[in-house]
Amino acid sequence: MVTVMTEIRSLAEIRDPEAATEWWRSSVIYQIYPRSFADANGDGIGDLPGITARLHSLADLGVDAIWLSPFFKSPQKDAGYDVSDYCDVDPLFGTLEDFDAMIAHAHELGLRVIVDLVPNHCSDQHPWFQKALASAPGSPERERFIFHDAPDAGLPNNWESVFGGPMWTQTVNPDGTPGQYYLHIFDSSQPDFNWRNDEVREMFRDVLRFWLDRGTDGFRVDVAHGLIKSDGLPDYVVDPAAASMGGTEELAPWWGQDGVHEIYRDWRKVLDEYEGDRVLCAEAWVSPLSLMAKWVRSDEMHQAFNFPYLSCSFNAAQIRATIDESLQEFAAVGAPSTWVLSNHDVVRHATRLALTEDNPQGEGIGPLTPNLPDPAIGLRRARSASTLMLALPGGAYLYQGEELGLPEAVELPDEARQDPTWFRTNGKRYGRDGCRVPIPWETGAPAAGFSPTGNSWLPQPAGWEDYARDVQSATPDSTLNLYISLLRLRRNHDLGVGTLEWLDTGDPDVLAFKNNDVVVVSSFAGSERELPACTIGLTVIASSAPQPSERQIAAESTVWLRG
């Protein structure tokens, strides 16, 4: 078995946020889903004090920043992505004082904080929408949203919601007669703003400044390819093969319209008023990558999530082609590429990557899915994929729990489900609850350390505590310790700001590249392979799996080497 060398410097040596400029070009950003990260008050829902208490674990992990999914005031019909007040904390998560304490502690630890902003839509309980409902058609209050008279044929157009069902809901007039329809790309409780309205634009400038003034380091922008809808709201039938959030070259009339770029140029000016490299990151489900790159031109956003990379199967040719396209298209506009394998909206990659190539997204996965993937295969591939990803130049995003190797929680009871997708499709679509189950911290503790009372807003599966952080901390070859080693080596060798050079392997199932002084070899083969000649004289410094010998690479594994 190959001995893996480690090169460790203290965090104080490798993390100096005061000295860093354009830190986002090479950053590793850790996504926290607040309700599932850590619960301090015992109500079974994660909160800001819980995050504050656990931040040291993320500093020890070696990430550069945290991104928090929404914690604003909300009726929580879509887990906080239905916002009723953009400038306050929902009592579920704490208070503004708790936010201030959290961000202060994060900065003490050298961690930046990115806030998830939801500009496409708000909650139907937002004061503006309530005023719109109480106002007459054509009023200034209604002009902040997208209202439309009902035609004789029924709905204003044939648009289908991302969550299932029509994209339109009809209001009721004060006298009880049917009223206008309003547009909602997602749930009926999430009316879309009219971004052609100046009041909407000014309100969000104020929201940006509110959080920037509190020390926020940037914003992840939810549905950044939405906001502007095509003139005339023409009928459109989505290609069944396309992702529901976009993802095709022919964009739906509610995705990726040119007018969105004017909005982000305006936002960039607001961020540039502040010191400290404040950043914008786009959630823009558009393809090809040449189109996505428009969101990160020099006067717009700083980063965009690389969904084509997330969407790859466990396939060498597909991954190499996507890496090449990513580096080329983002570099063409002077932006870094980003890399991501999991988030709160997709099946965890420790499950997804074990699926067949005709279902790389895990679409429809659930307890009744035939031939559910083997967890051992999924974890092996996930560790390999993460080891490859963290060697790539650019920024990287991690989703909470992936450093523990958490799989998708598939067998959730129907009565426990929360995702509106499940309800709007009458259970035909599994939804996103399986990747949102509260994460385990300590074996033997209530709710595996998530909550002091043992409460958990989604039930943790049997055996969940086997993945607990304390167990993995004490296990040298655990997934957690693999991530810690990779992140420190990534810093030591400046891989985030390096340059990728492909190396010949002579094997279509084995990829190899050099980034700075590190050579990375990744095998997608189902059996052992000889290490390519380009690695002769090099020593393994990190490995996703035990290696059979000095000159071989294990099946479905990745190694880092250097001289």
Coordinates of C-alpha atoms in Angstrom, one line a residue:
M1 CA 0.0 0.0 0.0
V2 CA 1.3 3.5 -0.9
T3 CA 2.3 5.7 2.0
V4 CA 0.6 9.1 1.7
M5 CA 2.8 12.1 2.6
T6 CA 1.2 15.1 4.2
E7 CA 2.5 18.7 4.2
I8 CA 0.8 20.7 6.9
R9 CA 1.2 24.4 7.8
S10 CA -0.8 26.1 10.6
L11 CA -4.0 27.8 9.6
A12 CA -2.5 31.1 10.8
E13 CA 0.3 30.7 8.2
I14 CA -2.0 29.8 5.3
R15 CA -5.1 32.1 5.9
D16 CA -4.5 35.8 6.0
P17 CA -7.7 37.5 4.9
E18 CA -6.4 41.0 5.4
A19 CA -3.6 40.4 2.9
A20 CA -5.7 38.6 0.3
T21 CA -7.0 40.4 -2.8
E22 CA -9.6 38.9 -5.2
W23 CA -9.8 36.0 -2.8
W24 CA -12.8 34.6 -4.6
R25 CA -10.6 33.6 -7.6
S26 CA -9.3 30.6 -5.7
S27 CA -11.6 30.3 -2.7
V28 CA -13.2 27.2 -1.2
I29 CA -16.7 28.2 0.0
Y30 CA -18.7 26.0 2.3
Q31 CA -22.5 26.1 1.9
I32 CA -24.4 26.1 5.2
Y33 CA -28.1 25.1 5.0
P34 CA -29.0 26.8 8.3
R35 CA -31.9 24.7 9.4
S36 CA -29.9 21.5 9.0
F37 CA -26.4 22.6 10.3
A38 CA -26.6 23.0 14.1
D39 CA -29.5 23.6 16.5
A40 CA -28.6 25.6 19.6
N41 CA -32.0 26.1 21.2
G42 CA -33.3 22.5 20.9
D43 CA -36.4 23.2 18.7
G44 CA -35.1 20.8 16.0
I45 CA -34.3 23.5 13.5
G46 CA -30.7 24.8 13.0
D47 CA -30.1 28.4 13.9
L48 CA -27.5 31.2 13.8
P49 CA -26.2 30.6 17.4
G50 CA -25.7 26.9 16.4
I51 CA -23.7 28.0 13.4
T52 CA -21.6 30.3 15.6
A53 CA -20.8 27.5 18.0
R54 CA -19.6 25.2 15.2
L55 CA -17.6 27.6 13.1
H56 CA -14.4 26.4 14.5
S57 CA -14.9 23.1 12.8
L58 CA -15.1 24.9 9.4
A59 CA -11.9 26.8 10.2
D60 CA -10.2 23.5 11.1
L61 CA -11.6 22.0 7.8
G62 CA -9.7 24.8 5.9
V63 CA -12.4 26.6 3.9
D64 CA -12.1 30.3 3.1
A65 CA -15.7 31.3 3.4
I66 CA -19.2 30.2 4.3
W67 CA -22.4 30.8 2.3
L68 CA -25.6 30.7 4.3
S69 CA -28.9 29.7 2.6
P70 CA -31.7 32.2 3.5
F71 CA -32.3 33.0 7.1
F72 CA -34.6 36.1 6.5
K73 CA -38.1 36.4 7.9
S74 CA -40.3 34.0 6.0
P75 CA -43.4 31.8 6.3
Q76 CA -41.0 28.9 5.4
K77 CA -43.2 27.5 2.7
D78 CA -40.1 26.9 0.7
A79 CA -37.5 26.7 3.5
G80 CA -36.8 30.4 3.6
Y81 CA -36.6 31.0 -0.2
D82 CA -40.0 32.7 0.3
V83 CA -38.9 36.0 2.0
S84 CA -41.3 38.3 3.8
D85 CA -38.6 40.7 5.1
Y86 CA -35.2 41.0 3.5
C87 CA -33.7 43.0 6.3
D88 CA -34.4 40.9 9.4
V89 CA -33.7 37.4 10.7
D90 CA -36.5 34.9 11.0
P91 CA -37.1 34.0 14.7
L92 CA -36.6 30.4 13.7
F93 CA -32.9 31.2 13.2
G94 CA -32.4 33.9 15.9
T95 CA -32.0 37.7 15.7
L96 CA -30.0 40.3 13.9
E97 CA -27.8 40.4 17.0
D98 CA -27.2 36.7 16.5
F99 CA -26.2 37.4 12.9
D100 CA -23.8 40.1 14.0
A101 CA -22.2 37.7 16.6
M102 CA -21.9 35.0 14.0
I103 CA -20.2 37.2 11.4
A104 CA -17.9 38.7 13.9
H105 CA -16.8 35.2 15.1
A106 CA -16.4 34.1 11.5
H107 CA -14.1 37.0 10.7
E108 CA -12.1 36.3 13.8
L109 CA -11.5 32.8 12.4
G110 CA -10.5 34.2 9.0
L111 CA -13.8 33.1 7.4
R112 CA -15.7 35.3 5.1
V113 CA -19.5 35.2 5.1
I114 CA -21.7 35.2 2.0
V115 CA -25.5 35.7 2.3
D116 CA -28.0 34.0 0.0
L117 CA -30.2 36.7 -1.7
V118 CA -33.5 35.9 -3.4
P119 CA -34.4 38.7 -5.8
N120 CA -36.6 36.9 -8.3
H121 CA -39.6 36.5 -6.0
C122 CA -40.7 37.1 -2.4
S123 CA -43.3 35.5 -0.1
D124 CA -47.0 36.2 -0.7
Q125 CA -46.8 37.5 2.9
H126 CA -44.4 40.3 2.0
P127 CA -46.0 43.7 2.8
W128 CA -45.6 44.8 -0.8
F129 CA -47.6 41.8 -2.2
Q130 CA -50.3 42.1 0.5
K131 CA -50.7 45.8 -0.6
A132 CA -50.8 44.7 -4.2
L133 CA -53.6 42.2 -3.5
A134 CA -55.5 45.0 -1.7
S135 CA -55.0 47.4 -4.6
A136 CA -56.8 47.8 -8.0
P137 CA -55.4 46.4 -11.3
G138 CA -52.8 48.8 -12.7
S139 CA -52.0 50.4 -9.4
P140 CA -48.4 51.3 -8.5
E141 CA -48.6 48.5 -5.9
R142 CA -49.4 45.9 -8.5
E143 CA -46.8 47.2 -10.9
R144 CA -44.1 45.8 -8.5
F145 CA -45.2 42.3 -9.5
I146 CA -46.4 40.6 -12.7
F147 CA -50.2 40.7 -12.7
H148 CA -52.2 39.9 -15.9
D149 CA -55.8 39.9 -16.8
A150 CA -57.4 36.6 -17.4
P151 CA -58.1 36.0 -21.1
D152 CA -61.3 34.3 -22.3
A153 CA -59.4 31.0 -22.7
G154 CA -58.3 30.9 -19.1
L155 CA -54.6 31.3 -18.0
P156 CA -52.5 34.2 -19.4
N157 CA -50.2 31.6 -21.1
N158 CA -49.1 28.0 -20.9
W159 CA -46.0 28.4 -18.6
E160 CA -45.3 25.6 -16.2
S161 CA -43.9 26.2 -12.7
V162 CA -40.6 24.7 -11.7
F163 CA -42.4 23.1 -8.8
G164 CA -45.1 21.7 -11.0
G165 CA -48.5 23.0 -12.1
P166 CA -49.3 26.4 -13.8
M167 CA -47.0 29.4 -13.3
W168 CA -50.1 31.5 -12.7
T169 CA -52.5 31.9 -9.7
Q170 CA -55.7 33.8 -9.9
T171 CA -56.6 36.4 -7.3
V172 CA -60.1 37.1 -5.9
N173 CA -61.5 40.7 -6.0
P174 CA -62.9 42.3 -2.8
D175 CA -66.4 41.5 -4.1
G176 CA -65.6 37.8 -4.5
T177 CA -65.4 37.8 -8.3
P178 CA -62.3 36.3 -10.0
G179 CA -59.5 38.8 -10.3
Q180 CA -56.2 39.1 -12.1
Y181 CA -53.5 36.3 -12.3
Y182 CA -50.0 36.8 -10.8
L183 CA -46.9 35.1 -12.1
H184 CA -44.7 32.7 -10.0
I185 CA -41.9 30.7 -11.5
F186 CA -41.9 28.6 -8.3
D187 CA -44.7 28.0 -5.7
S188 CA -47.9 30.1 -5.7
S189 CA -46.7 31.5 -2.4
Q190 CA -43.7 33.0 -4.2
P191 CA -44.9 35.8 -6.5
D192 CA -42.3 37.1 -8.9
F193 CA -41.1 40.7 -8.8
N194 CA -41.5 42.9 -11.8
W195 CA -37.8 43.9 -12.4
R196 CA -38.8 46.5 -15.0
N197 CA -40.1 48.5 -12.1
D198 CA -37.8 51.2 -10.6
E199 CA -39.2 50.7 -7.0
V200 CA -38.1 47.1 -7.1
R201 CA -34.6 48.0 -8.2
E202 CA -34.2 50.6 -5.5
M203 CA -35.5 48.3 -2.8
F204 CA -32.9 45.7 -3.6
R205 CA -30.1 48.3 -3.6
D206 CA -31.2 49.1 -0.1
V207 CA -31.1 45.4 0.8
L208 CA -27.6 45.0 -0.5
R209 CA -26.4 48.0 1.5
F210 CA -28.2 46.8 4.7
W211 CA -26.2 43.5 4.7
L212 CA -22.9 45.0 3.4
D213 CA -23.0 47.6 6.2
R214 CA -23.2 44.7 8.7
G215 CA -20.0 43.2 7.3
T216 CA -21.3 40.7 4.8
D217 CA -18.6 39.7 2.3
G218 CA -20.9 39.0 -0.6
F219 CA -24.1 37.5 -2.0
R220 CA -25.0 34.2 -3.7
V221 CA -27.9 35.3 -6.0
D222 CA -30.7 32.8 -6.2
V223 CA -32.2 32.3 -9.7
A224 CA -29.8 34.9 -11.1
H225 CA -31.0 34.0 -14.6
G226 CA -34.6 34.8 -13.8
L227 CA -35.9 38.3 -12.9
I228 CA -36.6 39.5 -16.5
K229 CA -39.3 37.9 -18.5
S230 CA -39.6 38.1 -22.3
D231 CA -41.8 40.9 -23.7
G232 CA -45.4 39.7 -24.4
L233 CA -45.0 36.6 -22.2
P234 CA -45.3 34.2 -25.2
D235 CA -46.4 30.6 -24.9
Y236 CA -43.6 28.2 -24.5
V237 CA -43.3 24.4 -24.0
V238 CA -40.2 23.3 -22.1
D239 CA -38.1 20.5 -23.7
P240 CA -38.7 17.5 -21.4
A241 CA -35.0 16.7 -21.6
A242 CA -34.1 20.1 -20.2
A243 CA -33.4 20.9 -16.6
S244 CA -36.4 22.6 -14.9
M245 CA -34.2 25.5 -13.9
G246 CA -33.0 26.1 -17.5
G247 CA -30.0 24.4 -18.9
T248 CA -30.6 24.4 -22.6
E249 CA -29.2 26.5 -25.4
E250 CA -32.8 27.6 -26.3
L251 CA -33.7 29.4 -23.1
A252 CA -37.3 29.7 -22.0
P253 CA -38.8 33.2 -22.0
W254 CA -38.5 33.5 -18.3
W255 CA -34.8 32.4 -18.2
G256 CA -31.6 34.3 -19.1
Q257 CA -33.1 37.3 -20.8
D258 CA -30.6 40.1 -21.7
G259 CA -32.1 42.6 -19.2
V260 CA -30.8 40.7 -16.2
H261 CA -27.2 41.9 -17.0
E262 CA -28.2 45.5 -16.6
I263 CA -29.4 44.6 -13.1
Y264 CA -26.1 43.0 -12.0
R265 CA -24.0 45.8 -13.5
D266 CA -26.0 48.1 -11.2
W267 CA -25.4 45.8 -8.2
R268 CA -21.7 45.6 -9.0
K269 CA -21.5 49.4 -8.6
V270 CA -23.1 49.1 -5.1
L271 CA -20.6 46.4 -4.0
D272 CA -17.7 48.4 -5.4
E273 CA -18.6 51.2 -3.0
Y274 CA -17.3 48.9 -0.2
E275 CA -13.8 47.9 0.8
G276 CA -12.7 44.3 1.1
D277 CA -13.5 42.5 -2.1
R278 CA -17.2 42.0 -1.7
V279 CA -18.5 39.4 -4.2
L280 CA -21.5 38.3 -6.2
C281 CA -22.0 34.7 -7.2
A282 CA -24.7 33.7 -9.7
E283 CA -27.0 30.7 -9.5
A284 CA -27.6 30.7 -13.3
W285 CA -28.8 27.4 -14.7
V286 CA -27.9 28.2 -18.3
S287 CA -25.8 26.5 -20.9
P288 CA -23.6 26.3 -22.8
L289 CA -20.8 27.7 -20.6
S290 CA -20.2 30.5 -23.1
L291 CA -23.6 31.8 -22.2
M292 CA -23.1 31.3 -18.4
A293 CA -19.9 33.3 -18.7
K294 CA -21.9 36.4 -19.5
W295 CA -22.9 36.6 -15.8
V296 CA -19.2 37.0 -14.8
R297 CA -18.0 39.7 -17.2
S298 CA -15.7 42.3 -15.6
D299 CA -18.5 44.7 -14.7
E300 CA -21.0 42.1 -13.5
M301 CA -20.7 39.2 -11.1
H302 CA -17.5 37.6 -9.8
Q303 CA -18.4 34.0 -9.9
A304 CA -21.1 31.7 -11.3
F305 CA -21.9 28.2 -10.2
N306 CA -20.6 25.6 -12.7
F307 CA -23.7 23.5 -13.2
P308 CA -22.5 21.7 -16.3
Y309 CA -19.7 20.4 -14.1
L310 CA -22.1 19.3 -11.4
S311 CA -24.2 17.6 -14.1
C312 CA -21.4 15.3 -15.3
S313 CA -21.6 11.6 -15.0
F314 CA -18.7 9.6 -13.6
N315 CA -17.1 9.6 -17.0
A316 CA -13.6 10.6 -17.9
A317 CA -14.3 12.0 -21.4
Q318 CA -17.3 14.0 -20.2
I319 CA -15.4 15.5 -17.3
R320 CA -12.3 16.4 -19.3
A321 CA -14.4 18.1 -21.9
T322 CA -16.3 20.1 -19.3
I323 CA -13.1 21.1 -17.5
D324 CA -11.7 22.3 -20.8
E325 CA -14.8 24.2 -21.8
S326 CA -15.1 25.8 -18.3
L327 CA -11.5 27.1 -18.2
Q328 CA -11.8 28.4 -21.7
E329 CA -15.1 30.2 -21.5
F330 CA -14.6 31.8 -18.0
A331 CA -11.0 32.8 -18.9
A332 CA -12.4 34.5 -22.0
V333 CA -14.2 37.1 -19.8
G334 CA -11.4 37.3 -17.2
A335 CA -13.2 35.3 -14.6
P336 CA -12.2 32.2 -12.7
S337 CA -14.0 28.9 -13.2
T338 CA -15.9 27.4 -10.3
W339 CA -16.4 23.8 -9.4
V340 CA -19.2 22.2 -7.5
L341 CA -20.5 18.6 -6.9
S342 CA -23.4 19.1 -4.5
N343 CA -25.8 21.6 -3.0
H344 CA -29.2 21.9 -1.3
D345 CA -31.1 21.4 -4.6
V346 CA -29.6 18.2 -6.0
V347 CA -29.1 14.6 -5.0
R348 CA -25.9 14.3 -2.9
H349 CA -23.0 13.2 -5.1
A350 CA -22.1 10.3 -2.8
T351 CA -25.4 8.8 -4.2
R352 CA -25.8 10.5 -7.5
L353 CA -22.4 9.5 -9.0
A354 CA -23.2 5.8 -8.5
L355 CA -26.2 6.2 -10.8
T356 CA -26.2 5.2 -14.5
E357 CA -25.1 7.6 -17.1
D358 CA -28.6 8.0 -18.4
N359 CA -29.6 9.6 -15.1
P360 CA -26.7 11.6 -13.8
Q361 CA -28.9 14.1 -11.9
G362 CA -30.6 11.4 -9.9
E363 CA -34.0 12.6 -11.3
G364 CA -36.8 10.7 -9.6
I365 CA -34.7 8.9 -7.1
G366 CA -36.7 7.8 -4.0
P367 CA -37.4 4.8 -1.9
L368 CA -39.2 3.0 -4.8
T369 CA -36.4 3.6 -7.3
P370 CA -35.4 0.2 -8.7
N371 CA -31.8 -0.8 -8.2
L372 CA -30.8 2.0 -5.8
P373 CA -27.1 2.6 -6.1
D374 CA -24.6 0.8 -3.9
P375 CA -23.5 3.2 -1.1
A376 CA -19.9 1.8 -1.2
I377 CA -19.7 2.6 -4.9
G378 CA -21.2 6.0 -4.4
L379 CA -18.8 6.9 -1.6
R380 CA -15.8 5.6 -3.5
R381 CA -16.7 7.7 -6.6
A382 CA -17.6 10.7 -4.5
R383 CA -14.2 10.7 -2.7
S384 CA -12.4 10.4 -6.1
A385 CA -14.5 13.2 -7.7
S386 CA -13.9 15.5 -4.8
T387 CA -10.1 14.8 -4.9
L388 CA -10.1 15.7 -8.6
M389 CA -12.2 18.8 -8.1
L390 CA -10.1 20.3 -5.3
A391 CA -7.0 20.1 -7.5
L392 CA -8.6 22.3 -10.2
P393 CA -7.7 26.0 -10.6
G394 CA -10.4 28.4 -9.7
G395 CA -13.0 28.5 -6.9
A396 CA -14.7 25.5 -5.3
Y397 CA -18.0 25.1 -3.4
L398 CA -18.6 22.4 -0.8
Y399 CA -22.1 21.5 0.5
Q400 CA -22.4 20.8 4.2
G401 CA -21.9 17.1 5.0
E402 CA -20.1 16.2 1.8
E403 CA -16.9 16.3 3.8
L404 CA -18.5 13.5 5.9
G405 CA -19.4 11.5 2.8
L406 CA -23.1 11.8 3.5
P407 CA -25.3 10.0 1.0
E408 CA -28.8 11.1 0.0
A409 CA -31.4 10.3 2.7
V410 CA -33.7 8.4 0.4
E411 CA -36.2 6.6 2.7
L412 CA -37.9 9.6 4.3
P413 CA -41.5 8.9 5.4
D414 CA -44.1 10.8 3.4
E415 CA -45.5 12.5 6.4
A416 CA -42.1 14.0 7.2
R417 CA -41.5 15.7 3.8
Q418 CA -41.3 19.4 3.5
D419 CA -40.4 20.3 -0.1
P420 CA -43.2 22.0 -2.1
T421 CA -42.1 20.0 -5.1
W422 CA -43.4 16.8 -3.5
F423 CA -46.8 18.4 -2.7
R424 CA -47.3 20.2 -6.0
T425 CA -46.7 17.0 -8.0
N426 CA -48.7 14.8 -5.6
G427 CA -45.7 12.8 -4.7
K428 CA -44.6 12.1 -8.3
R429 CA -41.3 14.0 -7.8
Y430 CA -39.1 13.2 -4.9
G431 CA -38.0 16.7 -4.2
R432 CA -35.0 18.0 -2.3
D433 CA -35.6 16.8 1.3
G434 CA -33.1 14.0 1.0
C435 CA -30.1 16.2 0.7
R436 CA -31.3 18.6 3.5
V437 CA -31.5 16.2 6.5
P438 CA -29.6 17.6 9.5
I439 CA -26.0 16.6 9.6
P440 CA -24.4 14.4 12.3
W441 CA -21.8 15.8 14.7
E442 CA -21.3 13.4 17.6
T443 CA -22.1 9.7 17.9
G444 CA -24.3 8.8 20.8
A445 CA -25.5 12.3 21.3
P446 CA -29.2 13.4 20.8
A447 CA -29.9 13.8 17.0
A448 CA -26.2 12.8 16.5
G449 CA -25.2 16.1 18.0
F450 CA -27.4 18.3 15.8
S451 CA -29.8 19.3 18.6
P452 CA -29.4 19.0 22.4
T453 CA -33.0 17.7 22.7
G454 CA -32.8 15.1 19.9
N455 CA -35.4 17.0 17.8
S456 CA -34.8 17.1 14.1
W457 CA -37.0 18.9 11.6
L458 CA -36.3 16.1 9.1
P459 CA -35.7 12.6 10.5
Q460 CA -32.1 11.4 10.4
P461 CA -31.8 7.9 8.8
A462 CA -30.7 4.9 10.8
G463 CA -26.9 4.7 10.9
W464 CA -26.6 8.4 10.4
E465 CA -24.3 8.8 13.4
D466 CA -21.8 6.5 11.8
Y467 CA -20.9 9.5 9.6
A468 CA -20.5 11.8 12.7
R469 CA -17.7 14.3 12.7
D470 CA -16.2 13.1 16.0
V471 CA -15.9 9.5 14.7
Q472 CA -14.3 10.7 11.5
S473 CA -11.9 13.0 13.2
A474 CA -10.4 10.0 15.0
T475 CA -10.2 7.9 11.9
P476 CA -7.1 8.7 9.8
D477 CA -8.6 7.5 6.4
S478 CA -12.1 9.0 6.9
T479 CA -13.7 11.3 4.3
L480 CA -13.4 14.2 6.7
N481 CA -9.6 13.8 7.1
L482 CA -9.3 13.4 3.3
Y483 CA -11.0 16.8 2.8
I484 CA -8.8 18.4 5.5
S485 CA -5.6 17.0 3.9
L486 CA -6.7 18.1 0.4
L487 CA -7.7 21.6 1.4
R488 CA -4.3 22.2 3.2
L489 CA -2.4 20.8 0.3
R490 CA -4.4 22.9 -2.1
R491 CA -3.4 26.0 -0.2
N492 CA 0.3 24.9 0.2
H493 CA 0.6 24.4 -3.5
D494 CA -1.5 27.3 -4.6
L495 CA -3.7 25.1 -6.8
G496 CA -6.6 27.5 -6.8
V497 CA -4.5 30.0 -8.8
G498 CA -2.5 27.5 -10.8
T499 CA -2.6 26.5 -14.4
L500 CA -3.9 23.1 -15.7
E501 CA -1.8 21.1 -18.2
W502 CA -3.2 17.8 -19.4
L503 CA -0.8 14.9 -19.5
D504 CA -0.9 11.8 -21.7
T505 CA -2.0 8.6 -20.0
G506 CA -2.6 6.2 -23.0
D507 CA -5.8 5.1 -21.3
P508 CA -9.2 6.7 -22.1
D509 CA -10.4 5.8 -18.6
V510 CA -7.6 7.6 -16.8
L511 CA -7.1 11.4 -16.7
A512 CA -3.9 13.1 -15.7
F513 CA -3.0 16.8 -15.4
K514 CA -0.4 19.0 -13.8
N515 CA -1.3 22.1 -11.7
N516 CA 1.7 24.0 -10.5
D517 CA 4.0 21.3 -9.0
V518 CA 1.3 18.7 -8.4
V519 CA 0.4 15.9 -10.8
V520 CA -3.2 14.6 -10.5
V521 CA -4.2 11.2 -11.8
S522 CA -7.9 10.1 -11.8
S523 CA -9.1 6.7 -12.8
F524 CA -12.6 6.1 -13.9
A525 CA -12.0 2.4 -14.6
G526 CA -13.7 -0.4 -12.7
S527 CA -10.4 -2.2 -12.1
E528 CA -6.8 -1.3 -11.1
R529 CA -4.6 0.4 -13.7
E530 CA -0.9 1.2 -14.1
L531 CA 0.0 4.7 -13.2
P532 CA 1.0 6.6 -16.4
A533 CA 4.6 7.2 -17.3
C534 CA 4.3 10.9 -16.4
T535 CA 4.3 10.0 -12.7
I536 CA 7.6 8.1 -12.7
G537 CA 9.8 9.5 -9.9
L538 CA 6.9 11.2 -8.1
T539 CA 5.4 10.4 -4.7
V540 CA 1.8 10.2 -3.7
I541 CA 0.9 13.1 -1.4
A542 CA -2.9 12.5 -1.3
S543 CA -5.2 9.7 -2.3
S544 CA -8.9 9.2 -2.3
A545 CA -8.5 5.4 -1.7
P546 CA -5.8 2.9 -0.6
Q547 CA -3.6 2.2 -3.6
P548 CA -2.5 -1.3 -4.5
S549 CA 1.2 -0.5 -5.1
E550 CA 3.6 2.2 -5.9
R551 CA 3.0 2.0 -9.7
Q552 CA -0.7 1.3 -9.7
I553 CA -3.9 3.2 -9.1
A554 CA -7.0 1.7 -7.6
A555 CA -10.3 1.5 -9.4
E556 CA -12.3 4.7 -9.4
S557 CA -9.8 6.7 -7.4
T558 CA -7.7 9.9 -7.6
V559 CA -4.2 10.5 -6.4
W560 CA -2.0 13.7 -6.1
L561 CA 1.7 13.3 -6.6
R562 CA 4.8 15.4 -6.7
G563 CA 8.6 15.1 -6.8

